[in-house]
PDB file of C-alpha atoms in Angstrom:
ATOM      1  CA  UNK U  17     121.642  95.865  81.851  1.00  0.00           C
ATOM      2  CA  UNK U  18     119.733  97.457  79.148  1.00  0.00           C
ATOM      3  CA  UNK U  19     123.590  98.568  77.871  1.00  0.00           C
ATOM      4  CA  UNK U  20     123.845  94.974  75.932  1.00  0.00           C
ATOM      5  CA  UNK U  21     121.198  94.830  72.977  1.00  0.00           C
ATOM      6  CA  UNK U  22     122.622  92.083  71.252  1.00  0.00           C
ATOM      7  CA  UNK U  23     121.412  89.739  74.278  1.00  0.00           C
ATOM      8  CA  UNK U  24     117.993  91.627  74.659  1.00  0.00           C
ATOM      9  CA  UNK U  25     117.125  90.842  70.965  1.00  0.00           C
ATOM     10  CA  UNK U  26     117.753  87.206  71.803  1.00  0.00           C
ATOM     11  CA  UNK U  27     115.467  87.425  75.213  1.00  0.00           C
ATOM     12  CA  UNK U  28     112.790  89.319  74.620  1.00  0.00           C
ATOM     13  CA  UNK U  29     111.082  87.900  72.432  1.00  0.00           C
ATOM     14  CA  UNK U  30     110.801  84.732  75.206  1.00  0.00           C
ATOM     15  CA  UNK U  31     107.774  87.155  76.875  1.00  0.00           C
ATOM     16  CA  UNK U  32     106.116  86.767  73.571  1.00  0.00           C
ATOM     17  CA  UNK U  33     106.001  82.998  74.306  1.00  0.00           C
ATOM     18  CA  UNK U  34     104.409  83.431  77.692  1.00  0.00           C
ATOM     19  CA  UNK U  35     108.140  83.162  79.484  1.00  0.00           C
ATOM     20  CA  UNK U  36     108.408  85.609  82.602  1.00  0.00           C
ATOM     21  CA  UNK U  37     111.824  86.399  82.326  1.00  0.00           C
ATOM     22  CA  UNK U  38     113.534  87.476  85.529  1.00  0.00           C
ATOM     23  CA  UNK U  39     116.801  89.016  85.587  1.00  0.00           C
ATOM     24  CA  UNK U  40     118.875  88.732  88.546  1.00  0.00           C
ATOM     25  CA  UNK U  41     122.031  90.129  90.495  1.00  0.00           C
ATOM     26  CA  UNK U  42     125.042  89.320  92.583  1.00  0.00           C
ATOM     27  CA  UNK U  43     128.159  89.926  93.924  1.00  0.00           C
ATOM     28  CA  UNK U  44     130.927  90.805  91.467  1.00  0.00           C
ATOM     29  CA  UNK U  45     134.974  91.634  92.107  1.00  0.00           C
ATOM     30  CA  UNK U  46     136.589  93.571  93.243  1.00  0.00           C
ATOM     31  CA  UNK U  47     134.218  93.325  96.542  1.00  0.00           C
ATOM     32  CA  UNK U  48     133.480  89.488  96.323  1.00  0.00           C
ATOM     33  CA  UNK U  49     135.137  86.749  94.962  1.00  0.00           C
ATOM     34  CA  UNK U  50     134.470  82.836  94.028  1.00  0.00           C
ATOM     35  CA  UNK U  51     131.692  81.401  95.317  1.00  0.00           C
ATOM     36  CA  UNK U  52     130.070  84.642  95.822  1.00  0.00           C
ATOM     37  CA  UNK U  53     128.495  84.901  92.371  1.00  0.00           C
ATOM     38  CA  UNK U  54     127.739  80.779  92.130  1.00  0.00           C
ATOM     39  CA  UNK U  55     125.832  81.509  95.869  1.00  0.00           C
ATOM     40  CA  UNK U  56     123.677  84.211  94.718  1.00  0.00           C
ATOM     41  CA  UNK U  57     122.605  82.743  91.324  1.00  0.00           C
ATOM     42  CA  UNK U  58     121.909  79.548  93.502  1.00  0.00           C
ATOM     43  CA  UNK U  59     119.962  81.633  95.648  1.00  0.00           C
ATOM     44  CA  UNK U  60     117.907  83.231  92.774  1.00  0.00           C
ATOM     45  CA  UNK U  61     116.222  80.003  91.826  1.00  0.00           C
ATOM     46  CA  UNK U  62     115.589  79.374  95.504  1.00  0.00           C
ATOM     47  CA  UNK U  63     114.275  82.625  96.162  1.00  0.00           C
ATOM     48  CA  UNK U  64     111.704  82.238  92.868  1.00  0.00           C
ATOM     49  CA  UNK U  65     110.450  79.294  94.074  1.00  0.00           C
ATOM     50  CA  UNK U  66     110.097  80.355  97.432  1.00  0.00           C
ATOM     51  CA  UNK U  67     108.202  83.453  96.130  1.00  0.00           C
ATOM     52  CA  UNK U  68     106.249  81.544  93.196  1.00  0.00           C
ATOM     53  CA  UNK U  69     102.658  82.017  95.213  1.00  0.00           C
ATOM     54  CA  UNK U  70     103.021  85.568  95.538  1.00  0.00           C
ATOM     55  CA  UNK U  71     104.496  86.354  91.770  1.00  0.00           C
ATOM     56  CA  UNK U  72     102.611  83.994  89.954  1.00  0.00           C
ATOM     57  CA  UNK U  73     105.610  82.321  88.095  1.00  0.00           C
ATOM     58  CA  UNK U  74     105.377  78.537  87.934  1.00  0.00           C
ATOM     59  CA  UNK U  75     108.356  77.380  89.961  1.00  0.00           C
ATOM     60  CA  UNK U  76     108.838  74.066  88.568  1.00  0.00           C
ATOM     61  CA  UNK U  77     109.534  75.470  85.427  1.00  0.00           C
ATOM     62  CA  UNK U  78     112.238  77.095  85.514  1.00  0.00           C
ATOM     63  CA  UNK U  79     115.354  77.730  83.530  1.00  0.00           C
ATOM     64  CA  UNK U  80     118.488  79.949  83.127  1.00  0.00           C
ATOM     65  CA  UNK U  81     120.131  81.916  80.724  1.00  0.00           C
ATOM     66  CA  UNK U  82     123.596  83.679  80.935  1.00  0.00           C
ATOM     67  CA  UNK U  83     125.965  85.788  78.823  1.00  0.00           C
ATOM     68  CA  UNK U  84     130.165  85.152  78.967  1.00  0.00           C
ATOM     69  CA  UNK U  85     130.542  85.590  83.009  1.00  0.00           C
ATOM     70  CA  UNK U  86     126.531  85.136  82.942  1.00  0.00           C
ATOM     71  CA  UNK U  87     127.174  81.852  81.190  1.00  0.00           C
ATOM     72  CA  UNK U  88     129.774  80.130  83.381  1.00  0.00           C
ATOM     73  CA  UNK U  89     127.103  81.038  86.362  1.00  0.00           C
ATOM     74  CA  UNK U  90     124.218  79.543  84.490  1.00  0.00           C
ATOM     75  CA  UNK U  91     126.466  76.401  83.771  1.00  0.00           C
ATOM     76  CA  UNK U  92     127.131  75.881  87.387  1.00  0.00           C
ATOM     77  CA  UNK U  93     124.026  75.954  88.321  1.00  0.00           C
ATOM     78  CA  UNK U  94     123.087  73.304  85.673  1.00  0.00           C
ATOM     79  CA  UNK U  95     125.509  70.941  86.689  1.00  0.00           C
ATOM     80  CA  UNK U  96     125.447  71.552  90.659  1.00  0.00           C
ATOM     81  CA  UNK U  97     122.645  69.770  92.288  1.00  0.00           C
ATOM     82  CA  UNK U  98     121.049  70.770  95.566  1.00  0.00           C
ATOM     83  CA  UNK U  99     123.234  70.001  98.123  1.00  0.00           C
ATOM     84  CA  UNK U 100     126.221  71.258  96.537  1.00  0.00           C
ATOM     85  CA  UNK U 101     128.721  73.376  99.033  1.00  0.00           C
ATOM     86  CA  UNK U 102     128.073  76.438  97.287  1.00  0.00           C
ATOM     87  CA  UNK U 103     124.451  76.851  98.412  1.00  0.00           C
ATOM     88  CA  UNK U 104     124.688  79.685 100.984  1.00  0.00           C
ATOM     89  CA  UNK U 105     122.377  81.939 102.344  1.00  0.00           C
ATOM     90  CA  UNK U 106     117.636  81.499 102.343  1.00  0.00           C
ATOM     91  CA  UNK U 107     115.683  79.666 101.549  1.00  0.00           C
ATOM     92  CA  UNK U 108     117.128  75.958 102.035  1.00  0.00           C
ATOM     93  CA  UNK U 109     113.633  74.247 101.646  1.00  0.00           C
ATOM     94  CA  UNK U 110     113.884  74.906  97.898  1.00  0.00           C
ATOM     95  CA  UNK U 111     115.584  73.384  95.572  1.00  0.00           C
ATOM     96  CA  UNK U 112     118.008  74.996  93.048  1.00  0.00           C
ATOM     97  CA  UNK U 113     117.892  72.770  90.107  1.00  0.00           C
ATOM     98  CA  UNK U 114     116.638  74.178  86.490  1.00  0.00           C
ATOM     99  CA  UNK U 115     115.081  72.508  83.772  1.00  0.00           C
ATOM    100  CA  UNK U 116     117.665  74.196  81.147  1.00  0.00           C
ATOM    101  CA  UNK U 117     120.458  76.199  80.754  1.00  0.00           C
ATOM    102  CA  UNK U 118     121.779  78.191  77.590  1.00  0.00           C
ATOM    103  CA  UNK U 119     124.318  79.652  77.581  1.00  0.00           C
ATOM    104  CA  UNK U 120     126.073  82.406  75.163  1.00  0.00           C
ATOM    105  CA  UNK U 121     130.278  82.706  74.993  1.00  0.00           C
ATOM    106  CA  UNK U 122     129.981  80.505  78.361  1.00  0.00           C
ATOM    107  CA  UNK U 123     133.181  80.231  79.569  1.00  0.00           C
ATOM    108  CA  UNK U 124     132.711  75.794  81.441  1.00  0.00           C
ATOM    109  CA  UNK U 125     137.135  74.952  81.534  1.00  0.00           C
ATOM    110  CA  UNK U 126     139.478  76.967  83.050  1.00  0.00           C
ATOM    111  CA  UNK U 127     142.063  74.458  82.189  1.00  0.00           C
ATOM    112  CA  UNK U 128     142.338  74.955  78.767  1.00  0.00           C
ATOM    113  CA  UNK U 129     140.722  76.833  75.231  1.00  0.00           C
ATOM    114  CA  UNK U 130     141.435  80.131  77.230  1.00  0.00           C
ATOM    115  CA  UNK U 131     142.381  83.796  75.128  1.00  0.00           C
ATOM    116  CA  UNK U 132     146.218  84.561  76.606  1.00  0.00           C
ATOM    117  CA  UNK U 133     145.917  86.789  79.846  1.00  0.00           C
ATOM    118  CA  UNK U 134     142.578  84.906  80.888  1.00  0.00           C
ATOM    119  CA  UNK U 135     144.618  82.979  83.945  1.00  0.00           C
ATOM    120  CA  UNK U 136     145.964  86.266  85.373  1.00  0.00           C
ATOM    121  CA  UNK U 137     141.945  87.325  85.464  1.00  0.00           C
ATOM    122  CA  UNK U 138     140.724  83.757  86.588  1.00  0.00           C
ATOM    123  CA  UNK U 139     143.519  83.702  89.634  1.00  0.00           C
ATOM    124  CA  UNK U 140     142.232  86.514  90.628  1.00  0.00           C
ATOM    125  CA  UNK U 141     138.825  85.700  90.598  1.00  0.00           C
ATOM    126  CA  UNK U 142     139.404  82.373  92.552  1.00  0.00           C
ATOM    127  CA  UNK U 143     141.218  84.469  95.274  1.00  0.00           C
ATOM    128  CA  UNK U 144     142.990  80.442  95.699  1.00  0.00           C
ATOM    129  CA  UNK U 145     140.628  78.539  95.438  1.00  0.00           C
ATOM    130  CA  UNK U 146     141.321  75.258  92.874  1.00  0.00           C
ATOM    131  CA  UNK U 147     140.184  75.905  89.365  1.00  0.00           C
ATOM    132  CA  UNK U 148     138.804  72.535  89.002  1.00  0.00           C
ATOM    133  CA  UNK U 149     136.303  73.865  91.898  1.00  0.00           C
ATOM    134  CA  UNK U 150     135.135  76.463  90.285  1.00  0.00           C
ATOM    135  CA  UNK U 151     134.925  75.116  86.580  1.00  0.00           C
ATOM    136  CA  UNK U 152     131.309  73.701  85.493  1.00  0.00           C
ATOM    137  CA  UNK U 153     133.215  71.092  83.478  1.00  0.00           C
ATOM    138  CA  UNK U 154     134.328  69.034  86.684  1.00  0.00           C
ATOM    139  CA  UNK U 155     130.577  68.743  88.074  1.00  0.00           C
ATOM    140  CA  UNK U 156     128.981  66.908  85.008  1.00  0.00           C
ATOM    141  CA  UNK U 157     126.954  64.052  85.852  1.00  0.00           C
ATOM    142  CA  UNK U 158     123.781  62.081  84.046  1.00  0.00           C
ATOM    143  CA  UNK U 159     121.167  64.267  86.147  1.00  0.00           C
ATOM    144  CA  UNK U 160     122.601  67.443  84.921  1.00  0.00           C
ATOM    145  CA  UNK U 161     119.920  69.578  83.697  1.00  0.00           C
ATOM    146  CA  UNK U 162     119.751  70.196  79.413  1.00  0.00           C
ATOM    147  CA  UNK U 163     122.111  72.458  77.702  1.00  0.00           C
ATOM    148  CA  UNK U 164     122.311  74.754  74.731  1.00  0.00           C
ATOM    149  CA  UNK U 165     125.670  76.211  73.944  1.00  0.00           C
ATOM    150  CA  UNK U 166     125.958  79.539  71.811  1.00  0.00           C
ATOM    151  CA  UNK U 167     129.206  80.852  70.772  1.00  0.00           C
ATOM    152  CA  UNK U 168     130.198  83.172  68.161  1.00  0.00           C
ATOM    153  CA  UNK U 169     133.103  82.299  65.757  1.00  0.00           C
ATOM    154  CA  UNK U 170     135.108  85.261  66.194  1.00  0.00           C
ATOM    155  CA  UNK U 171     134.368  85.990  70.236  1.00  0.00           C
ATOM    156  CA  UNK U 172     137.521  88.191  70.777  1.00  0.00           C
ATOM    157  CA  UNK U 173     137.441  87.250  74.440  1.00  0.00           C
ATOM    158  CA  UNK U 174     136.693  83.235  75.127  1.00  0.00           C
ATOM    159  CA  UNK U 175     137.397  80.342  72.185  1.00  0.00           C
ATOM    160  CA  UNK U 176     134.742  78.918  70.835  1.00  0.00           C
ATOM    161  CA  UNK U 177     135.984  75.084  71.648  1.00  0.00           C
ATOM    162  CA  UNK U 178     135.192  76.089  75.104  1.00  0.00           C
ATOM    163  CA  UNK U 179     131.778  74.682  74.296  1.00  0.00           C
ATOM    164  CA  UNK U 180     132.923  71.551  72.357  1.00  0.00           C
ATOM    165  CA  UNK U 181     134.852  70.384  75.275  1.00  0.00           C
ATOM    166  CA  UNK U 182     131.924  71.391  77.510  1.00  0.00           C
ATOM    167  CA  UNK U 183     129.290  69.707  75.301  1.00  0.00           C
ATOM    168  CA  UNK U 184     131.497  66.047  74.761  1.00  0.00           C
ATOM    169  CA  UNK U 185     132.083  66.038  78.566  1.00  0.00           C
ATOM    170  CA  UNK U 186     127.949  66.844  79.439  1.00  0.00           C
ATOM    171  CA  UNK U 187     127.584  63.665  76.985  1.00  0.00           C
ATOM    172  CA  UNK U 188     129.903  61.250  77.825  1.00  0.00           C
ATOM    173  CA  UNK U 189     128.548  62.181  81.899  1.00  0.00           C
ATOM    174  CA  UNK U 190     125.070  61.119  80.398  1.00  0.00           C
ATOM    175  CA  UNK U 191     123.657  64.154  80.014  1.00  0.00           C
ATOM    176  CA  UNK U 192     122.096  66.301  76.907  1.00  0.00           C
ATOM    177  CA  UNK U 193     124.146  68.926  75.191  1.00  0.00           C
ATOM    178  CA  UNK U 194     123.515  71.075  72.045  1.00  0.00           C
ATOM    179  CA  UNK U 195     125.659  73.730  70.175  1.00  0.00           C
ATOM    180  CA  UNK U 196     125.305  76.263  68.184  1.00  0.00           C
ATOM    181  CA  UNK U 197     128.345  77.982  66.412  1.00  0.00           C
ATOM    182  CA  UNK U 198     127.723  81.320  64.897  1.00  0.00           C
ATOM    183  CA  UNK U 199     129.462  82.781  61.856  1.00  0.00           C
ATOM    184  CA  UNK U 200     131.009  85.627  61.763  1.00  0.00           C
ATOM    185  CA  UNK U 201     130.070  86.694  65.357  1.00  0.00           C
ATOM    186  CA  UNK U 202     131.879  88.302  68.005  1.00  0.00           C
ATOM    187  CA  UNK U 203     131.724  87.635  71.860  1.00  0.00           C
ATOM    188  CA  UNK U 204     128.029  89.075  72.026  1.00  0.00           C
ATOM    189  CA  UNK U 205     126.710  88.137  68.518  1.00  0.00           C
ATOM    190  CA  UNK U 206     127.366  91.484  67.041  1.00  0.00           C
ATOM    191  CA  UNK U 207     128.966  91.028  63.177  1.00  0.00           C
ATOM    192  CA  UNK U 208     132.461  90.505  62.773  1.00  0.00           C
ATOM    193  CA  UNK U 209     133.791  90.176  59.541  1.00  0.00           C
ATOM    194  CA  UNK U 210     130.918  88.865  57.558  1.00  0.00           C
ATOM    195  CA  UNK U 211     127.138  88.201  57.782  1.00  0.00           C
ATOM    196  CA  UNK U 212     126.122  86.815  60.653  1.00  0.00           C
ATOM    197  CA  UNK U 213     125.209  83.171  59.988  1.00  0.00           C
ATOM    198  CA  UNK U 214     122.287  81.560  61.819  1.00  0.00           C
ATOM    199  CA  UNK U 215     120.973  85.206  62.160  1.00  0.00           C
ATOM    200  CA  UNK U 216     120.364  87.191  66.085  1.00  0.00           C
ATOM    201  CA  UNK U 217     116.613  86.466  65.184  1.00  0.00           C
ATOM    202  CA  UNK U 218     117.401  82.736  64.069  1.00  0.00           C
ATOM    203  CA  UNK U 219     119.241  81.660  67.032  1.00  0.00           C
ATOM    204  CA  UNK U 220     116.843  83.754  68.999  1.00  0.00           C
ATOM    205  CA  UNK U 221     113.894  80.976  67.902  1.00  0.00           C
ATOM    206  CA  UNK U 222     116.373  77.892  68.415  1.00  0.00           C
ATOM    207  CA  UNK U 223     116.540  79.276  72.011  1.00  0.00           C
ATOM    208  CA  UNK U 224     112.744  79.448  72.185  1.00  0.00           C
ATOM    209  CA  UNK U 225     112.253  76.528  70.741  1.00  0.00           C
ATOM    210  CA  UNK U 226     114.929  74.408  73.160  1.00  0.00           C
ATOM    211  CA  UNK U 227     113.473  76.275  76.156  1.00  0.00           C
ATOM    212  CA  UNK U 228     109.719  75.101  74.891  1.00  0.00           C
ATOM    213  CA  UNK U 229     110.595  71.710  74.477  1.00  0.00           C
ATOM    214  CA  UNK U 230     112.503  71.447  77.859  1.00  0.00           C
TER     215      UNK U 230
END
């Protein structure tokens, strides 16, 4: 995990705010397919709650963060509330909701504003199951938890109106959605083609500063 310093400048500096930050695991293909991944992130929360007497993390308060596949888990689990189908394995006394969710190159409609090739990938990973049960998009509702939605410009890999679309639907539901578009900025912020406008360090703060607030 420490092979992606784009996202660590972006998290890190969260500890300097007092934010433990935890970063968690699960199942990926080939060896497991959907809901795998949606189970275990689901678990996580449980499983720090659960735990929050013997860490010291206050379990109430707590949010998630995820990066292109990271960021489609972290949306599900902001729109899916606690007695959703997908909540497998320990720890069933706890709850899985999250105060807020950000998201960066999040990928929330696998319907549409998908790169060409991304439905040979996203069959696969379904393994037939219905996209529309795997998408964050069809789960919005008014209780869903905050959102901020980062997306470089140029992301090589998901479009950028993936969050528009994700955003408009989270606020038509009832809910609270914010974007941020980045300028010249590939899938992980890096530069492409241009100075990166807001700045790593810029949107780094509007992340603090959303998480703070929520």
């Amino acid at each position: 995990k420490s092979s992606e310093p784009d996202q660590l400048a972006l998290i890190d500096p969260l500890r300097d705010e007092g934010f433990a930050v935890v970063s968690i695991d699960y199942r990926k293909l080939p060896e497991s397919f959907f809901p795998a991944p949606v189970s275990d992130a689901l678990c996580s929360v449980r499983y720090l709650r659960a735990t929050s007497a013997t860490t010291g993390l206050d379990g109430e308060k707590v949010g998630v963060y995820g990066f292109s596949a990271g960021g489609h888990l972290a949306a599900m689990v902001g729109v899916l509330d606690s007695q959703n189908t997908f909540n497998e394995g320990p720890y069933q006394e706890q709850s899985s909701r999250v105060k807020a969710v950000v998201t960066l190159a999040g990928i929330f409609n696998f319907e549409s504003a998908l790169r060409p090739g991304y439905d040979v990938k996203i069959a696969y990973f379904l393994n037939g199951r219905a996209l529309t049960e795997a998408q964050p998009i069809s789960y919005t509702t008014a209780d869903d938890s905050p959102f901020l939605l980062v997306h470089g410009l140029q992301d090589q890999y998901i479009d950028p109106e993936q969050d528009v679309q994700f955003a408009r639907k989270l606020i038509d539901s009832g809910g609270s959605s914010s974007v941020i578009h980045v300028q010249n900025a590939e899938h992980g912020l890096g530069p492409m083609g241009g100075e990166v406008t807001p700045s790593k360090a810029d949107v780094a703060k509007q992340i603090r500063d959303f998480l703070k607030q929520q």
